Amino acid sequence: MNQAKKDFYKNATQNLLSQITKMGLSSQDTQKAVFYTKLFREAFTYDEIKQYTFIEPGADIWDLGYDSAGFCRIASTVFSIALGFNDWKLMKVDADQWDGNASHHYLKHIPSGQFFDLTYDQFAISGMNVPYEIGKPAAYRLYPNNDIMRFANALSIDIIGMLKNQDKRQ
């Protein structure tokens, strides 16, 4: 990425961290959200993470030209599980519903009703705004060795273990 994109990316990360502090999360959840946001945003910048995550059959493009591009569903899924699956809803705006030329996934924090988009900047850098309010709940896709599992594994996050622990607390 060129320097202007790197600066935009850095500012977008700071915006996300600022948003977290204003969401009304508990102190513990705020710490976790900040930790995972920083971890994911850093991970998006590594070619090795991109290559490892995006190895679906036929997917020969792993670098989409901007560090957070392509990670929306993956990061949102892992983040929601890490922060308490029941407090976060995976949302999706279909490609034909907006001018982003692709479907886009993000999160809705159920207790506050606020949207949280770990990769909003992949569109904002081009001046596009995601129409979050028209999104619909999306299905989680946790299959062995799919892109979500590979991303979590690359960051040593045991999302299956996290889900099992959340189940025990219910």
PDB file of C-alpha atoms in Angstrom:
ATOM      1  CA  MET A   1       0.000   0.000   0.000  1.00  0.00           C
ATOM      2  CA  ASN A   2       1.159   3.527  -0.654  1.00  0.00           C
ATOM      3  CA  GLN A   3       1.701   5.973   2.219  1.00  0.00           C
ATOM      4  CA  ALA A   4      -1.697   7.690   1.802  1.00  0.00           C
ATOM      5  CA  LYS A   5      -3.476   4.332   2.098  1.00  0.00           C
ATOM      6  CA  LYS A   6      -1.326   3.383   5.088  1.00  0.00           C
ATOM      7  CA  ASP A   7      -2.251   6.640   6.818  1.00  0.00           C
ATOM      8  CA  PHE A   8      -5.934   6.131   6.006  1.00  0.00           C
ATOM      9  CA  TYR A   9      -5.720   2.585   7.376  1.00  0.00           C
ATOM     10  CA  LYS A  10      -4.055   3.768  10.586  1.00  0.00           C
ATOM     11  CA  ASN A  11      -6.715   6.461  11.091  1.00  0.00           C
ATOM     12  CA  ALA A  12      -9.488   3.944  10.424  1.00  0.00           C
ATOM     13  CA  THR A  13      -8.049   1.672  13.111  1.00  0.00           C
ATOM     14  CA  GLN A  14      -8.021   4.570  15.570  1.00  0.00           C
ATOM     15  CA  ASN A  15     -11.645   5.363  14.640  1.00  0.00           C
ATOM     16  CA  LEU A  16     -12.644   1.782  15.410  1.00  0.00           C
ATOM     17  CA  LEU A  17     -10.878   1.875  18.770  1.00  0.00           C
ATOM     18  CA  SER A  18     -12.603   5.149  19.602  1.00  0.00           C
ATOM     19  CA  GLN A  19     -15.973   3.681  18.617  1.00  0.00           C
ATOM     20  CA  ILE A  20     -15.433   0.764  20.994  1.00  0.00           C
ATOM     21  CA  THR A  21     -14.910   3.080  23.950  1.00  0.00           C
ATOM     22  CA  LYS A  22     -18.252   4.762  23.208  1.00  0.00           C
ATOM     23  CA  MET A  23     -20.358   1.595  22.862  1.00  0.00           C
ATOM     24  CA  GLY A  24     -21.200   1.169  26.521  1.00  0.00           C
ATOM     25  CA  LEU A  25     -19.489  -2.211  26.813  1.00  0.00           C
ATOM     26  CA  SER A  26     -18.392  -3.512  30.194  1.00  0.00           C
ATOM     27  CA  SER A  27     -14.784  -2.797  31.120  1.00  0.00           C
ATOM     28  CA  GLN A  28     -13.826  -6.408  30.398  1.00  0.00           C
ATOM     29  CA  ASP A  29     -15.623  -6.441  27.029  1.00  0.00           C
ATOM     30  CA  THR A  30     -14.059  -3.098  26.096  1.00  0.00           C
ATOM     31  CA  GLN A  31     -10.605  -4.526  26.803  1.00  0.00           C
ATOM     32  CA  LYS A  32     -11.361  -7.624  24.734  1.00  0.00           C
ATOM     33  CA  ALA A  33     -12.823  -5.575  21.860  1.00  0.00           C
ATOM     34  CA  VAL A  34      -9.781  -3.294  21.814  1.00  0.00           C
ATOM     35  CA  PHE A  35      -7.432  -6.296  21.927  1.00  0.00           C
ATOM     36  CA  TYR A  36      -9.146  -8.141  19.055  1.00  0.00           C
ATOM     37  CA  THR A  37      -9.561  -5.004  16.958  1.00  0.00           C
ATOM     38  CA  LYS A  38      -5.844  -4.229  17.234  1.00  0.00           C
ATOM     39  CA  LEU A  39      -4.919  -7.867  16.605  1.00  0.00           C
ATOM     40  CA  PHE A  40      -7.130  -8.201  13.528  1.00  0.00           C
ATOM     41  CA  ARG A  41      -6.193  -4.844  12.044  1.00  0.00           C
ATOM     42  CA  GLU A  42      -2.502  -5.719  12.416  1.00  0.00           C
ATOM     43  CA  ALA A  43      -3.092  -9.198  10.963  1.00  0.00           C
ATOM     44  CA  PHE A  44      -4.796  -7.758   7.873  1.00  0.00           C
ATOM     45  CA  THR A  45      -1.504  -6.084   6.963  1.00  0.00           C
ATOM     46  CA  TYR A  46       0.520  -9.302   6.679  1.00  0.00           C
ATOM     47  CA  ASP A  47       0.774 -10.988   3.287  1.00  0.00           C
ATOM     48  CA  GLU A  48       1.323 -14.340   5.026  1.00  0.00           C
ATOM     49  CA  ILE A  49      -2.025 -14.028   6.844  1.00  0.00           C
ATOM     50  CA  LYS A  50      -3.792 -13.074   3.616  1.00  0.00           C
ATOM     51  CA  GLN A  51      -2.253 -15.965   1.700  1.00  0.00           C
ATOM     52  CA  TYR A  52      -3.059 -18.471   4.449  1.00  0.00           C
ATOM     53  CA  THR A  53      -6.623 -17.188   4.908  1.00  0.00           C
ATOM     54  CA  PHE A  54      -7.634 -16.875   1.261  1.00  0.00           C
ATOM     55  CA  ILE A  55      -6.698 -20.263  -0.172  1.00  0.00           C
ATOM     56  CA  GLU A  56     -10.183 -21.379  -1.181  1.00  0.00           C
ATOM     57  CA  PRO A  57     -10.139 -23.537  -4.330  1.00  0.00           C
ATOM     58  CA  GLY A  58      -9.941 -21.255  -7.345  1.00  0.00           C
ATOM     59  CA  ALA A  59      -9.134 -18.168  -5.268  1.00  0.00           C
ATOM     60  CA  ASP A  60      -5.840 -17.105  -6.770  1.00  0.00           C
ATOM     61  CA  ILE A  61      -6.251 -13.502  -5.626  1.00  0.00           C
ATOM     62  CA  TRP A  62      -5.280 -12.996  -2.017  1.00  0.00           C
ATOM     63  CA  ASP A  63      -4.261  -9.332  -2.108  1.00  0.00           C
ATOM     64  CA  LEU A  64      -7.153  -7.056  -3.008  1.00  0.00           C
ATOM     65  CA  GLY A  65      -5.083  -3.865  -2.922  1.00  0.00           C
ATOM     66  CA  TYR A  66      -6.141  -2.616   0.501  1.00  0.00           C
ATOM     67  CA  ASP A  67      -5.296  -4.386   3.747  1.00  0.00           C
ATOM     68  CA  SER A  68      -8.791  -4.869   5.197  1.00  0.00           C
ATOM     69  CA  ALA A  69     -10.368  -5.797   1.847  1.00  0.00           C
ATOM     70  CA  GLY A  70     -11.924  -9.252   1.815  1.00  0.00           C
ATOM     71  CA  PHE A  71     -11.827  -9.794   5.575  1.00  0.00           C
ATOM     72  CA  CYS A  72     -15.314  -8.521   6.458  1.00  0.00           C
ATOM     73  CA  ARG A  73     -17.143 -11.839   6.985  1.00  0.00           C
ATOM     74  CA  ILE A  74     -14.109 -13.605   8.388  1.00  0.00           C
ATOM     75  CA  ALA A  75     -13.115 -10.981  10.952  1.00  0.00           C
ATOM     76  CA  SER A  76     -16.701 -10.209  11.961  1.00  0.00           C
ATOM     77  CA  THR A  77     -17.388 -13.879  12.643  1.00  0.00           C
ATOM     78  CA  VAL A  78     -14.263 -14.443  14.719  1.00  0.00           C
ATOM     79  CA  PHE A  79     -14.729 -11.150  16.594  1.00  0.00           C
ATOM     80  CA  SER A  80     -18.337 -11.928  17.512  1.00  0.00           C
ATOM     81  CA  ILE A  81     -17.416 -15.356  18.865  1.00  0.00           C
ATOM     82  CA  ALA A  82     -14.429 -14.006  20.794  1.00  0.00           C
ATOM     83  CA  LEU A  83     -16.563 -11.284  22.386  1.00  0.00           C
ATOM     84  CA  GLY A  84     -19.578 -13.356  23.259  1.00  0.00           C
ATOM     85  CA  PHE A  85     -21.547 -14.848  20.439  1.00  0.00           C
ATOM     86  CA  ASN A  86     -24.893 -13.901  21.973  1.00  0.00           C
ATOM     87  CA  ASP A  87     -24.155 -10.157  22.167  1.00  0.00           C
ATOM     88  CA  TRP A  88     -23.171  -9.717  18.525  1.00  0.00           C
ATOM     89  CA  LYS A  89     -25.135 -10.424  15.358  1.00  0.00           C
ATOM     90  CA  LEU A  90     -23.450 -10.998  12.004  1.00  0.00           C
ATOM     91  CA  MET A  91     -25.077  -8.749   9.416  1.00  0.00           C
ATOM     92  CA  LYS A  92     -24.876  -8.570   5.624  1.00  0.00           C
ATOM     93  CA  VAL A  93     -25.713  -6.085   2.887  1.00  0.00           C
ATOM     94  CA  ASP A  94     -26.092  -7.945  -0.414  1.00  0.00           C
ATOM     95  CA  ALA A  95     -24.171  -6.740  -3.460  1.00  0.00           C
ATOM     96  CA  ASP A  96     -27.346  -5.787  -5.319  1.00  0.00           C
ATOM     97  CA  GLN A  97     -28.533  -3.558  -2.449  1.00  0.00           C
ATOM     98  CA  TRP A  98     -25.806  -0.939  -2.701  1.00  0.00           C
ATOM     99  CA  ASP A  99     -23.031   0.414  -4.901  1.00  0.00           C
ATOM    100  CA  GLY A 100     -20.174  -1.460  -3.222  1.00  0.00           C
ATOM    101  CA  ASN A 101     -20.043  -4.115  -5.985  1.00  0.00           C
ATOM    102  CA  ALA A 102     -19.836  -6.881  -3.369  1.00  0.00           C
ATOM    103  CA  SER A 103     -21.759  -8.190  -0.406  1.00  0.00           C
ATOM    104  CA  HIS A 104     -20.478  -6.796   2.859  1.00  0.00           C
ATOM    105  CA  HIS A 105     -20.541  -8.257   6.371  1.00  0.00           C
ATOM    106  CA  TYR A 106     -20.337  -6.372   9.649  1.00  0.00           C
ATOM    107  CA  LEU A 107     -21.629  -6.671  13.207  1.00  0.00           C
ATOM    108  CA  LYS A 108     -24.515  -5.350  15.201  1.00  0.00           C
ATOM    109  CA  HIS A 109     -23.984  -5.136  18.947  1.00  0.00           C
ATOM    110  CA  ILE A 110     -27.329  -6.416  20.192  1.00  0.00           C
ATOM    111  CA  PRO A 111     -27.472  -4.696  23.623  1.00  0.00           C
ATOM    112  CA  SER A 112     -26.681  -1.230  22.224  1.00  0.00           C
ATOM    113  CA  GLY A 113     -28.048  -1.635  18.695  1.00  0.00           C
ATOM    114  CA  GLN A 114     -24.833  -0.111  17.294  1.00  0.00           C
ATOM    115  CA  PHE A 115     -23.126  -1.344  14.159  1.00  0.00           C
ATOM    116  CA  PHE A 116     -19.430  -2.239  14.270  1.00  0.00           C
ATOM    117  CA  ASP A 117     -17.542  -2.768  11.035  1.00  0.00           C
ATOM    118  CA  LEU A 118     -13.935  -3.928  11.343  1.00  0.00           C
ATOM    119  CA  THR A 119     -13.337  -3.355   7.626  1.00  0.00           C
ATOM    120  CA  TYR A 120     -15.464  -0.279   6.838  1.00  0.00           C
ATOM    121  CA  ASP A 121     -12.392   1.495   5.506  1.00  0.00           C
ATOM    122  CA  GLN A 122     -12.093  -0.801   2.487  1.00  0.00           C
ATOM    123  CA  PHE A 123     -15.053   1.159   1.088  1.00  0.00           C
ATOM    124  CA  ALA A 124     -14.582   4.492   2.877  1.00  0.00           C
ATOM    125  CA  ILE A 125     -11.219   4.990   1.177  1.00  0.00           C
ATOM    126  CA  SER A 126     -13.147   5.295  -2.098  1.00  0.00           C
ATOM    127  CA  GLY A 127     -15.784   7.562  -0.559  1.00  0.00           C
ATOM    128  CA  MET A 128     -18.460   4.873  -0.253  1.00  0.00           C
ATOM    129  CA  ASN A 129     -20.673   4.523   2.799  1.00  0.00           C
ATOM    130  CA  VAL A 130     -22.054   1.116   3.691  1.00  0.00           C
ATOM    131  CA  PRO A 131     -25.849   1.277   4.219  1.00  0.00           C
ATOM    132  CA  TYR A 132     -25.794  -0.648   7.507  1.00  0.00           C
ATOM    133  CA  GLU A 133     -29.439  -0.011   8.288  1.00  0.00           C
ATOM    134  CA  ILE A 134     -30.632  -2.130   5.334  1.00  0.00           C
ATOM    135  CA  GLY A 135     -28.506  -5.150   6.248  1.00  0.00           C
ATOM    136  CA  LYS A 136     -30.026  -8.455   7.276  1.00  0.00           C
ATOM    137  CA  PRO A 137     -28.755 -11.106   9.699  1.00  0.00           C
ATOM    138  CA  ALA A 138     -26.293 -13.456   8.026  1.00  0.00           C
ATOM    139  CA  ALA A 139     -25.495 -17.108   8.646  1.00  0.00           C
ATOM    140  CA  TYR A 140     -22.277 -18.121  10.350  1.00  0.00           C
ATOM    141  CA  ARG A 141     -20.182 -20.540   8.292  1.00  0.00           C
ATOM    142  CA  LEU A 142     -17.834 -22.459  10.555  1.00  0.00           C
ATOM    143  CA  TYR A 143     -16.578 -25.376   8.504  1.00  0.00           C
ATOM    144  CA  PRO A 144     -13.330 -27.258   9.087  1.00  0.00           C
ATOM    145  CA  ASN A 145     -10.442 -25.487   7.370  1.00  0.00           C
ATOM    146  CA  ASN A 146     -12.514 -22.751   5.734  1.00  0.00           C
ATOM    147  CA  ASP A 147     -11.298 -19.144   5.560  1.00  0.00           C
ATOM    148  CA  ILE A 148     -12.786 -18.257   8.961  1.00  0.00           C
ATOM    149  CA  MET A 149     -11.099 -21.178  10.680  1.00  0.00           C
ATOM    150  CA  ARG A 150      -7.790 -20.518   8.889  1.00  0.00           C
ATOM    151  CA  PHE A 151      -7.817 -16.860   9.970  1.00  0.00           C
ATOM    152  CA  ALA A 152      -8.593 -17.803  13.580  1.00  0.00           C
ATOM    153  CA  ASN A 153      -5.924 -20.522  13.543  1.00  0.00           C
ATOM    154  CA  ALA A 154      -3.342 -18.132  12.080  1.00  0.00           C
ATOM    155  CA  LEU A 155      -3.931 -15.906  15.118  1.00  0.00           C
ATOM    156  CA  SER A 156      -4.040 -18.847  17.568  1.00  0.00           C
ATOM    157  CA  ILE A 157      -7.698 -18.198  18.376  1.00  0.00           C
ATOM    158  CA  ASP A 158      -9.660 -21.319  19.295  1.00  0.00           C
ATOM    159  CA  ILE A 159     -13.150 -20.244  18.244  1.00  0.00           C
ATOM    160  CA  ILE A 160     -14.594 -23.740  18.638  1.00  0.00           C
ATOM    161  CA  GLY A 161     -13.300 -23.820  22.233  1.00  0.00           C
ATOM    162  CA  MET A 162     -14.738 -20.351  22.811  1.00  0.00           C
ATOM    163  CA  LEU A 163     -18.142 -21.462  21.548  1.00  0.00           C
ATOM    164  CA  LYS A 164     -18.052 -24.532  23.783  1.00  0.00           C
ATOM    165  CA  ASN A 165     -17.174 -22.374  26.809  1.00  0.00           C
ATOM    166  CA  GLN A 166     -19.998 -19.959  26.006  1.00  0.00           C
ATOM    167  CA  ASP A 167     -22.370 -22.921  25.770  1.00  0.00           C
ATOM    168  CA  LYS A 168     -21.357 -24.051  29.261  1.00  0.00           C
ATOM    169  CA  ARG A 169     -22.142 -20.604  30.704  1.00  0.00           C
ATOM    170  CA  GLN A 170     -25.674 -20.602  29.290  1.00  0.00           C
TER     171      GLN A 170
END
